[in-house]
PDB file of C-alpha atoms in Angstrom:
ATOM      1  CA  UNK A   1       6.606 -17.529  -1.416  1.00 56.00           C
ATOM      2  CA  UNK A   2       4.130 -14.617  -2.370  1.00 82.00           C
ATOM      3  CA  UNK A   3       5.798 -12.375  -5.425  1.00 94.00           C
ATOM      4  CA  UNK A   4       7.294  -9.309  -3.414  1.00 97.00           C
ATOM      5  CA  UNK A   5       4.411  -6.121  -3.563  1.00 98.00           C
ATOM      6  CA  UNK A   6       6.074  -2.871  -4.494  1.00 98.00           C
ATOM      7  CA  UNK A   7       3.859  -0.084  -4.315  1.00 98.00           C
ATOM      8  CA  UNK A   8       3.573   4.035  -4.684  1.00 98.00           C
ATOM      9  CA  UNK A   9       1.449   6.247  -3.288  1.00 98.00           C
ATOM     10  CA  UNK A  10       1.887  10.157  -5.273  1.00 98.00           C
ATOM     11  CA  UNK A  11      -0.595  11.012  -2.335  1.00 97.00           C
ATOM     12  CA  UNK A  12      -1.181  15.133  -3.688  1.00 97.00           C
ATOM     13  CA  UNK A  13       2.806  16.066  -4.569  1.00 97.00           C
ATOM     14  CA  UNK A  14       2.857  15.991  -8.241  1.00 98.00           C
ATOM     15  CA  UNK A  15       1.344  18.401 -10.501  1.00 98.00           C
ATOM     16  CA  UNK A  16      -0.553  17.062 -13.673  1.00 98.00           C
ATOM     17  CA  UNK A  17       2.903  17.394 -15.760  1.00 98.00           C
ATOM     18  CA  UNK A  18       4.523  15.233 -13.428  1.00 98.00           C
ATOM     19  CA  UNK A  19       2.517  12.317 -12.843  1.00 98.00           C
ATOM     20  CA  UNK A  20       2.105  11.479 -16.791  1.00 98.00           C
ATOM     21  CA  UNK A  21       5.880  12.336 -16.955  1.00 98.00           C
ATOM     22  CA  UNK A  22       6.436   9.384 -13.742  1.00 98.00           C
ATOM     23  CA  UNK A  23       3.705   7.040 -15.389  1.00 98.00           C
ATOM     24  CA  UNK A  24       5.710   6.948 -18.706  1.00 98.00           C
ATOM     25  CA  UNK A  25       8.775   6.033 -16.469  1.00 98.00           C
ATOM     26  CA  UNK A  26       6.673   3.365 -14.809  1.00 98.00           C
ATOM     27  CA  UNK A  27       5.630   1.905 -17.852  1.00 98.00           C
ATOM     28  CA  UNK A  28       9.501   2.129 -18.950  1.00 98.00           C
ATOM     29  CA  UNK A  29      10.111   0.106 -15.905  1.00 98.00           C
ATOM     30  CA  UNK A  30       7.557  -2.506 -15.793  1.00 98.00           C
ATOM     31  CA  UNK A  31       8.461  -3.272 -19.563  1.00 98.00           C
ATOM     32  CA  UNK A  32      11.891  -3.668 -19.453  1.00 97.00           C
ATOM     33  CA  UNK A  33      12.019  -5.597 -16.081  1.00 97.00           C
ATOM     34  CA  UNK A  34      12.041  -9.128 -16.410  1.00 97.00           C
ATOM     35  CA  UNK A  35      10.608  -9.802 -13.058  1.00 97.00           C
ATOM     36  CA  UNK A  36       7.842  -7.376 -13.111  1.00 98.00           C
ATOM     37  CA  UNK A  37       7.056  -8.951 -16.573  1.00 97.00           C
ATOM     38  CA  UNK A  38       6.758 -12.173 -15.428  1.00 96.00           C
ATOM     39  CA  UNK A  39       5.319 -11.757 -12.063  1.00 96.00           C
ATOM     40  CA  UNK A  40       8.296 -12.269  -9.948  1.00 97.00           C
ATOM     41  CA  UNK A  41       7.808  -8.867  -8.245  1.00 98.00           C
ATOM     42  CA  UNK A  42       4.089  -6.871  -8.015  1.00 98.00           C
ATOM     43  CA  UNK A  43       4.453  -3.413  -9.145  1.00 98.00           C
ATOM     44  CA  UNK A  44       1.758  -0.628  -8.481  1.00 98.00           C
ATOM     45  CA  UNK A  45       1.258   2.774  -8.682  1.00 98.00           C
ATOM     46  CA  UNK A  46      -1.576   4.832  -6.673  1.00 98.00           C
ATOM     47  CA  UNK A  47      -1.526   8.603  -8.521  1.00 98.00           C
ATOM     48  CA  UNK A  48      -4.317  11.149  -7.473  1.00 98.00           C
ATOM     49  CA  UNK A  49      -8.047  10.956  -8.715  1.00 98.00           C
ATOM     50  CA  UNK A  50      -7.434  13.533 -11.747  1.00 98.00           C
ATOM     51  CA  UNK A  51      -4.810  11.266 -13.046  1.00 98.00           C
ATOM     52  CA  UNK A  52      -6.579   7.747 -12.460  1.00 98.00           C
ATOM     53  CA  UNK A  53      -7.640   7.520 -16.200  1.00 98.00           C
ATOM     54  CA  UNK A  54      -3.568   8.415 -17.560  1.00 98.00           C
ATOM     55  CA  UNK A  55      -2.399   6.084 -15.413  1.00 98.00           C
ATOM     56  CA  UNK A  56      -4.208   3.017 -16.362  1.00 98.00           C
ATOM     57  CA  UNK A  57      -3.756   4.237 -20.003  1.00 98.00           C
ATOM     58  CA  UNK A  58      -0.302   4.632 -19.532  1.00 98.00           C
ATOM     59  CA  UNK A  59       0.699   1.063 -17.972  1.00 98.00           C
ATOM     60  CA  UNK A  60      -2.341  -1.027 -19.618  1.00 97.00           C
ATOM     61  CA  UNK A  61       0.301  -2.454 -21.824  1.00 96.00           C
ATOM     62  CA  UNK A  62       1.997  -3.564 -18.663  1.00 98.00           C
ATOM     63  CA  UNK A  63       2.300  -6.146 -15.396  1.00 98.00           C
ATOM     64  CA  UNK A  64       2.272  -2.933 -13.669  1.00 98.00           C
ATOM     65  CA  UNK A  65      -1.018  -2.526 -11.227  1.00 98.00           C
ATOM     66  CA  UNK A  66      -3.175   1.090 -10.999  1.00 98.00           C
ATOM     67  CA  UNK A  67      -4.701   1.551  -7.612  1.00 98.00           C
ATOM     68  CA  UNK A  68      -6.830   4.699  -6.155  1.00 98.00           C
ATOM     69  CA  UNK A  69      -6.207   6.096  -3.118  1.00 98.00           C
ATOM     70  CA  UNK A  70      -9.761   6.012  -1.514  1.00 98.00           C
ATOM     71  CA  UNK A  71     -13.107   5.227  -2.583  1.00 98.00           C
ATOM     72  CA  UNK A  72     -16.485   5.825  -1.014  1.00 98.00           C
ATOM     73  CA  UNK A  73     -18.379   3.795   1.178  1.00 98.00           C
ATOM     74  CA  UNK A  74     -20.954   3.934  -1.203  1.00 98.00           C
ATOM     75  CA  UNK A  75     -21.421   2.656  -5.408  1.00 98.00           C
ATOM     76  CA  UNK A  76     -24.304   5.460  -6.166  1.00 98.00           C
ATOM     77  CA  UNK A  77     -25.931   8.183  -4.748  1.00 98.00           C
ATOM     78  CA  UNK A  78     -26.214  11.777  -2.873  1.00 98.00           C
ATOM     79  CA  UNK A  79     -22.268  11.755  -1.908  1.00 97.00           C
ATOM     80  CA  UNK A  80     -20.796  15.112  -3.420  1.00 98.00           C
ATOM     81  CA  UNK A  81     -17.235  14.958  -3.868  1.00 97.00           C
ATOM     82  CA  UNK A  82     -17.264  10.678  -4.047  1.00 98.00           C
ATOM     83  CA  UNK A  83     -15.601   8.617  -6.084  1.00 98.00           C
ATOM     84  CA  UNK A  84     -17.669   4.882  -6.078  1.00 98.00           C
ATOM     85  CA  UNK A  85     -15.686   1.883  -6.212  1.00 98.00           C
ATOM     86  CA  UNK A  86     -17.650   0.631  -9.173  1.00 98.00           C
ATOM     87  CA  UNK A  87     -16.663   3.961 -11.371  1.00 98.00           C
ATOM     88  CA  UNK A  88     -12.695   2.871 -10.137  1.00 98.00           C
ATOM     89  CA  UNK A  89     -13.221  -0.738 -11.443  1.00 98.00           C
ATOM     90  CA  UNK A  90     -14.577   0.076 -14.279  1.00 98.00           C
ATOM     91  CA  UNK A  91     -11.846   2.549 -15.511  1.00 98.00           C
ATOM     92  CA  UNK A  92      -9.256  -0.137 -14.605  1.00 98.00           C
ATOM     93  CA  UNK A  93      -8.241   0.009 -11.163  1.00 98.00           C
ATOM     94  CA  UNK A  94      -6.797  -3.324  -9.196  1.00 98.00           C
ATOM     95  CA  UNK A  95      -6.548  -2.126  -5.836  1.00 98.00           C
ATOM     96  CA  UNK A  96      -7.746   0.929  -3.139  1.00 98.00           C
ATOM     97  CA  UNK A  97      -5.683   2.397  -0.379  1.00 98.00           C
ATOM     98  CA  UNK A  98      -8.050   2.337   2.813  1.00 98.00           C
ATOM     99  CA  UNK A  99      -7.443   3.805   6.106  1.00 97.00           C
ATOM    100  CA  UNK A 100      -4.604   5.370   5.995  1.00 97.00           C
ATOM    101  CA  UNK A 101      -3.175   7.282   9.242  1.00 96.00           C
ATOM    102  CA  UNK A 102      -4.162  10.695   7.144  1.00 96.00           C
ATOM    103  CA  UNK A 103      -7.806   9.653   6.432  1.00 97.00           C
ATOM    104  CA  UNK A 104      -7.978   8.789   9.978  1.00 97.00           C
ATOM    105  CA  UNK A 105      -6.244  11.668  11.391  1.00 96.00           C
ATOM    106  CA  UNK A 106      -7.292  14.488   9.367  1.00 97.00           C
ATOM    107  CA  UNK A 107     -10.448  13.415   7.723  1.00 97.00           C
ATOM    108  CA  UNK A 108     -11.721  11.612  10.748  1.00 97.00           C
ATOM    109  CA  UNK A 109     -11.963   8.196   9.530  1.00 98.00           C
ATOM    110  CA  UNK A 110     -13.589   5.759  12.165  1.00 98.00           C
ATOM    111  CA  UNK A 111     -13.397   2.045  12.324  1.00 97.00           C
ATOM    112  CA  UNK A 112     -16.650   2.113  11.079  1.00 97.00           C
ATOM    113  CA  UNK A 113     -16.130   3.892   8.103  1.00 98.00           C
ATOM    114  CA  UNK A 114     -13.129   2.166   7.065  1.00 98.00           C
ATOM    115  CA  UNK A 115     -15.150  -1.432   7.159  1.00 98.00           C
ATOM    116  CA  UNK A 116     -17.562   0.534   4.740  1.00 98.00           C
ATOM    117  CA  UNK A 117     -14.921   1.246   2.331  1.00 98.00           C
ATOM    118  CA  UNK A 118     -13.184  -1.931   2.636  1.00 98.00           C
ATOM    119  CA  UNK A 119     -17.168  -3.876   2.217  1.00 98.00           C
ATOM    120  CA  UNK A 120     -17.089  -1.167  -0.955  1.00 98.00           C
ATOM    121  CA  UNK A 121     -13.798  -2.583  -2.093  1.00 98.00           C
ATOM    122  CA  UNK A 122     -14.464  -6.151  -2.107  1.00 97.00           C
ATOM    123  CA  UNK A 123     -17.855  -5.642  -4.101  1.00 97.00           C
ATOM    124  CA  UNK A 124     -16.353  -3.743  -6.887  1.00 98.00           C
ATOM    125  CA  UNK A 125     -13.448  -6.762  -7.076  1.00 98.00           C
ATOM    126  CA  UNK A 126     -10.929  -3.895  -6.075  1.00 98.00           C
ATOM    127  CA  UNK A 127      -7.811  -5.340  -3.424  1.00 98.00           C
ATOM    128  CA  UNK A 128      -8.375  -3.649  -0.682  1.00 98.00           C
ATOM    129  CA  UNK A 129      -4.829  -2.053   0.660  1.00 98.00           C
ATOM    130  CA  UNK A 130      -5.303  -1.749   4.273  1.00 98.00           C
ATOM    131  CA  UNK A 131      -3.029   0.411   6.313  1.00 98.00           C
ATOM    132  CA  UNK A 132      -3.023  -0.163  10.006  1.00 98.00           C
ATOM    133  CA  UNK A 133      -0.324   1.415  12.332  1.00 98.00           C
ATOM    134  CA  UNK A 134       0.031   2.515  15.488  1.00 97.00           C
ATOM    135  CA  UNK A 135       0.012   6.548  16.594  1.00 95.00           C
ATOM    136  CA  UNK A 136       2.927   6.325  19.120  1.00 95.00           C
ATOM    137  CA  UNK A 137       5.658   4.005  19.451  1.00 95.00           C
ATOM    138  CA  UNK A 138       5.279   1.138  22.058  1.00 96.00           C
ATOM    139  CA  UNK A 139       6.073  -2.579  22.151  1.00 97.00           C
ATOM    140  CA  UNK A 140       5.991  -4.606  19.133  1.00 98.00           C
ATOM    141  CA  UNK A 141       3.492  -7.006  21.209  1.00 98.00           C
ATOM    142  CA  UNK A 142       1.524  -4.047  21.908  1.00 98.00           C
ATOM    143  CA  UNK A 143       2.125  -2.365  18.129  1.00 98.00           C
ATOM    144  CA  UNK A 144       1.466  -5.808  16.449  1.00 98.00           C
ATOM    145  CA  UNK A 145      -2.586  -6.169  18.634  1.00 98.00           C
ATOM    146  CA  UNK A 146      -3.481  -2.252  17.740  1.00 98.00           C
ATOM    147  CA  UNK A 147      -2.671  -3.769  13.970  1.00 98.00           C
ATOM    148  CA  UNK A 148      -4.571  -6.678  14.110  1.00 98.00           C
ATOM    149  CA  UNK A 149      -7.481  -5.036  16.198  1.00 98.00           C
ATOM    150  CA  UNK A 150      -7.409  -2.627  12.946  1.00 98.00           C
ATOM    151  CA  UNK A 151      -7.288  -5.362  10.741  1.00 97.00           C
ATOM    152  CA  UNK A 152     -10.243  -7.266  12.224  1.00 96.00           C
ATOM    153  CA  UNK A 153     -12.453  -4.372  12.234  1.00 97.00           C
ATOM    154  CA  UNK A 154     -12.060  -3.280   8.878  1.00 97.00           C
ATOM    155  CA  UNK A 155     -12.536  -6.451   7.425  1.00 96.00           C
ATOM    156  CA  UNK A 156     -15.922  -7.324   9.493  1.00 93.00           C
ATOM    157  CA  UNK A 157     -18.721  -6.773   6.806  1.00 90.00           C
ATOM    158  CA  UNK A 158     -16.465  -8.621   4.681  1.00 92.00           C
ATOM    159  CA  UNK A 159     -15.441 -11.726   5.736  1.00 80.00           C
ATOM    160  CA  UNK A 160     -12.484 -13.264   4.226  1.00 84.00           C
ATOM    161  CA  UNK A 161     -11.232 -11.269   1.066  1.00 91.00           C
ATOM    162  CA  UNK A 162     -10.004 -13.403  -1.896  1.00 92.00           C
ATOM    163  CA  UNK A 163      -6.699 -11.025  -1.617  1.00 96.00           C
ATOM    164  CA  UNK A 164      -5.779  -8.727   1.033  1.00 97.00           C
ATOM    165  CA  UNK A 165      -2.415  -6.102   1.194  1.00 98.00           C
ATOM    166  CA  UNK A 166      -1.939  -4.603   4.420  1.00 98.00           C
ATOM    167  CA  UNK A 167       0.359  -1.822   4.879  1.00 98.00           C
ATOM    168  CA  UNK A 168       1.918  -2.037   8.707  1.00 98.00           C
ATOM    169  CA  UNK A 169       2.957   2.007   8.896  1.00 97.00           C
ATOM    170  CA  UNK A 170       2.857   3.258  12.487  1.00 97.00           C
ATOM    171  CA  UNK A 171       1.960   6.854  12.435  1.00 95.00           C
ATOM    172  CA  UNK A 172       5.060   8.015  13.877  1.00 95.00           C
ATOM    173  CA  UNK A 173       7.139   7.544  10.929  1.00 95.00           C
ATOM    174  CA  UNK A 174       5.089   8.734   8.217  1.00 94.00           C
ATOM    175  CA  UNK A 175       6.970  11.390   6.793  1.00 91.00           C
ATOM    176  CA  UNK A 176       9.339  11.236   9.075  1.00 92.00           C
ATOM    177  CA  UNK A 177      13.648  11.632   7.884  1.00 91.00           C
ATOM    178  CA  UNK A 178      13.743   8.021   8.271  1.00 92.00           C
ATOM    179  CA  UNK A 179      11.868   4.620   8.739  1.00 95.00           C
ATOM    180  CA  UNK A 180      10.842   3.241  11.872  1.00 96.00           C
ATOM    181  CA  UNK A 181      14.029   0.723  12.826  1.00 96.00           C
ATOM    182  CA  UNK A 182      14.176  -2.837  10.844  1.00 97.00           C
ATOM    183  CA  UNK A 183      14.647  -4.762  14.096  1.00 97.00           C
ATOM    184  CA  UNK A 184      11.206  -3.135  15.502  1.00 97.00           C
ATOM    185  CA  UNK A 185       9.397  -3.757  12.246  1.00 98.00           C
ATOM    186  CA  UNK A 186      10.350  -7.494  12.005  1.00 98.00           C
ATOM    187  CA  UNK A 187       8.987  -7.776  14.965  1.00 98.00           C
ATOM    188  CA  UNK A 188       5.579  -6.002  14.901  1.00 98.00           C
ATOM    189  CA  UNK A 189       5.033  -7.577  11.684  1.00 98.00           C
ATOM    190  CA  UNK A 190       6.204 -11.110  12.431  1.00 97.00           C
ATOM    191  CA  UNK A 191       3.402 -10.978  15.575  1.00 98.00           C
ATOM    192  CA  UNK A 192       0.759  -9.298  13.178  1.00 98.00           C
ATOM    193  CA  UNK A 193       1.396 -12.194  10.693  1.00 97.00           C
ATOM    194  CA  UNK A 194       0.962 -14.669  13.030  1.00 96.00           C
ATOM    195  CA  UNK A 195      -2.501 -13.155  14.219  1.00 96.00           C
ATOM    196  CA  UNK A 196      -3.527 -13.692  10.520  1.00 95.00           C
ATOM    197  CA  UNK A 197      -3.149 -17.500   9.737  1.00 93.00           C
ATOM    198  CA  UNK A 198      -7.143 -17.570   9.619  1.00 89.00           C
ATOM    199  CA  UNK A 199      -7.039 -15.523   6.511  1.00 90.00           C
ATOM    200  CA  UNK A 200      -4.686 -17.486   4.973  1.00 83.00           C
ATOM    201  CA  UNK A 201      -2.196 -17.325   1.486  1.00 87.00           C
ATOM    202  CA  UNK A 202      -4.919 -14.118   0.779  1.00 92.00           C
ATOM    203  CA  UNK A 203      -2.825 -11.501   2.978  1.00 96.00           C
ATOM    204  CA  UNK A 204       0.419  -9.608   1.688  1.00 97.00           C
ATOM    205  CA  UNK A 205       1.921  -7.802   4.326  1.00 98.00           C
ATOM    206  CA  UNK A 206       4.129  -4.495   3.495  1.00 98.00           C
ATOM    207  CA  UNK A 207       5.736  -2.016   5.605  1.00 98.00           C
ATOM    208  CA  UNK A 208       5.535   1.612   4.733  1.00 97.00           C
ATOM    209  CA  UNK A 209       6.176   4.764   6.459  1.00 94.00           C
ATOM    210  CA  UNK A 210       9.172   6.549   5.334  1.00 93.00           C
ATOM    211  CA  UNK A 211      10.490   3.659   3.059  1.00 96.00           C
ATOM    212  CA  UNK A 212      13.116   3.459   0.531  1.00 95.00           C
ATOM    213  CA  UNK A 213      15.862   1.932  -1.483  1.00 96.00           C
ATOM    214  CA  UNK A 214      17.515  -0.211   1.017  1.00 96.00           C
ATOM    215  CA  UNK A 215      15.349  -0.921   3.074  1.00 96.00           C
ATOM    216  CA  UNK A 216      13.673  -4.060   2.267  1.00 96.00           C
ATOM    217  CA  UNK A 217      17.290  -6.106   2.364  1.00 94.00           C
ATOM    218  CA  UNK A 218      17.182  -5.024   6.125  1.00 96.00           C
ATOM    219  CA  UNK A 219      13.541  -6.414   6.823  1.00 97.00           C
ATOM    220  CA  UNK A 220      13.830  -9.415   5.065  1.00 94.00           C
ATOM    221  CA  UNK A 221      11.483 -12.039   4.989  1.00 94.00           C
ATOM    222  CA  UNK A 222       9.479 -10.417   7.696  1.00 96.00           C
ATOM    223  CA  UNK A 223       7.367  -8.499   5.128  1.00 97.00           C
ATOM    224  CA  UNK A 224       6.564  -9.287   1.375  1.00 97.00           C
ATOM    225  CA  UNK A 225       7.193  -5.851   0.063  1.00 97.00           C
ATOM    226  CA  UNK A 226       7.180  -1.859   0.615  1.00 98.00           C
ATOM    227  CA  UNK A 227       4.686   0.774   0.200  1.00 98.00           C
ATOM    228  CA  UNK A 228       6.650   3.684  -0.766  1.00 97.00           C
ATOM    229  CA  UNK A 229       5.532   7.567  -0.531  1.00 94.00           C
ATOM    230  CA  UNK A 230       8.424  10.624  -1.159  1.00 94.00           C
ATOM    231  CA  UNK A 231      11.261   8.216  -1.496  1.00 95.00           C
ATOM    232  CA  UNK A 232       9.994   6.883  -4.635  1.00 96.00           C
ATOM    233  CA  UNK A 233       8.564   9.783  -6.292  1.00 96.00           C
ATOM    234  CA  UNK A 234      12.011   9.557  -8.364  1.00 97.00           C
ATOM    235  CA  UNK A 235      11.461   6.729 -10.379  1.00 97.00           C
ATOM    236  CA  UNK A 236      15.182   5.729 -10.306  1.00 97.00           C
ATOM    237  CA  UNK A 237      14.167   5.324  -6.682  1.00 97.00           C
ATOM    238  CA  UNK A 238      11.711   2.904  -7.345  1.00 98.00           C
ATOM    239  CA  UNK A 239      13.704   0.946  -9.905  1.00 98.00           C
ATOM    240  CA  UNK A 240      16.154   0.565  -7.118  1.00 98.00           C
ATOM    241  CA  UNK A 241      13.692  -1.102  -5.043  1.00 98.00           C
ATOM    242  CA  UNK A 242      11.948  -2.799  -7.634  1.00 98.00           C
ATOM    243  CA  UNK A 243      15.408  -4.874  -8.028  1.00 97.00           C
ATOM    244  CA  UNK A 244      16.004  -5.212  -4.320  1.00 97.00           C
ATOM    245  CA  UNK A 245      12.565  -6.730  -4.200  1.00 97.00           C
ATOM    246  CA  UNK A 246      13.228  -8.972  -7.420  1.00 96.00           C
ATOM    247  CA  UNK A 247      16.704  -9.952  -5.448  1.00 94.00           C
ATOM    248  CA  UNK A 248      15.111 -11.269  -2.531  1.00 89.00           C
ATOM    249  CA  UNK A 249      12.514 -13.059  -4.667  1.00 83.00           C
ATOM    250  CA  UNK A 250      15.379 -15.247  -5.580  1.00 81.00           C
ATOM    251  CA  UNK A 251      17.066 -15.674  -2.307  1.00 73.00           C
ATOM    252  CA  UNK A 252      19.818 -12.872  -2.735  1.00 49.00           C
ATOM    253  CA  UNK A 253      19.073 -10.857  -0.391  1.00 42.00           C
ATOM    254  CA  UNK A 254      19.263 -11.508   3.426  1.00 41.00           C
ATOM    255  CA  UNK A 255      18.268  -8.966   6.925  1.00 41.00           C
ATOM    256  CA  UNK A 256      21.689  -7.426   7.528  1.00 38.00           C
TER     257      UNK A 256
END
């Protein structure tokens, strides 16, 4: 099976203080857990721009993964306020959050645009991490094709990536008091995954949106991991999931 994917997104919470303060814990973490050191369970961390360079200082000694949360469509040019995916490589980076539900719903991120930065991803060797979702809650048939249509789209100037994450978080839970139900999510993603046999053993599929300790037990084997926001932004938090994750890696735990 693929080694479970736990991931972090800081998105803008933390002050400067506080992400070197979580980074150190991070590194504590990845160090002293067995199956992050030996691969059993993918651990990254996706801090803010200004704190890009700390955090792949800070865990370089580690298993643990640094990922950005955007890049530009771009590598060079006339693109104030950019960050090129080349620059993010080069200081470290393994992976770059791409259309997420905020880009698109606040920045005004089209389709378009998001197969740019994906096409600017895969250039630069970064893993793109795709988040697809949809706005309102429907069917899971219906949830699982908006996905997939999402999926499709932002990976047409590239082809078939050597690795892919996808992050299935409808935009009705984001940030909502609690994640969307297991039962639904098994189901939207267990469609979704079908829809992606073409791409093969290079897709890990998460869910995010609201996710936390306990949660992953519930979804099972329908996803290979979380992509945590708020809930983990106390790194006991994330050490709680990071075991849940290395549990199910070895068949312990089950969907209750």
């Amino acid at each position: 099976m693929t080694s479970p994917l736990v991931a972090v997104s800081l998105k803008m919470y933390f002050d400067r203080k506080r992400s070197l303060e979580y980074f150190d814990a991070v590194r504590d973490l990845a160090l002293h857990t067995p199956a992050v050191r030996g691969g059993d369970v993918r651990l990254a961390v996706l801090p803010d721009f200004l704190t890009l360079p700390a955090a792949c200082a800070a865990l370089s000694s580690t298993a643990a993964l640094v990922g950005a949360q955007d890049l530009a469509p771009a590598d060079r040019g006339a693109f104030t306020g950019e960050v090129s995916g080349a620059d993010l490589a080069a200081l470290g980076c393994s992976c770059v959050e791409i259309g997420h539900a905020e880009r698109r719903t606040i920045f005004g991120e089209d389709d378009a645009m998001i197969a740019a930065k994906t096409a600017a991803a895969v250039r630069n060797g970064l893993i793109p991490f795709l988040c697809v979702g949809e706005a309102e809650r429907t069917t899971p048939e219906e949830a699982a094709h908006e996905c997939f249509r999402q999926v499709e789209r932002a990976l047409a100037n590239t082809g078939r990536p050597a690795e892919t994450w996808i992050a299935y978080e409808p935009y009705w839970a984001i940030g909502a008091a609690e994640p969307a139900p297991a039962d639904y999510v098994r189901a939207v993603c267990a469609q979704l995954r079908a829809s992606l046999t073409h791409l093969g053993d290079a897709v890990t599929l998460v869910y995010g949106g609201s996710a936390g300790p306990g949660l992953l037990a519930r979804l099972g084997d329908a996803v290979d991991g979380l992509f945590l926001g708020r809930f983990a932004h106390d790194p006991s938090a994330l050490a709680e999931v990071v075991a849940e994750a290395a549990a199910a890696r070895t068949g312990a735990a089950t969907p209750a």
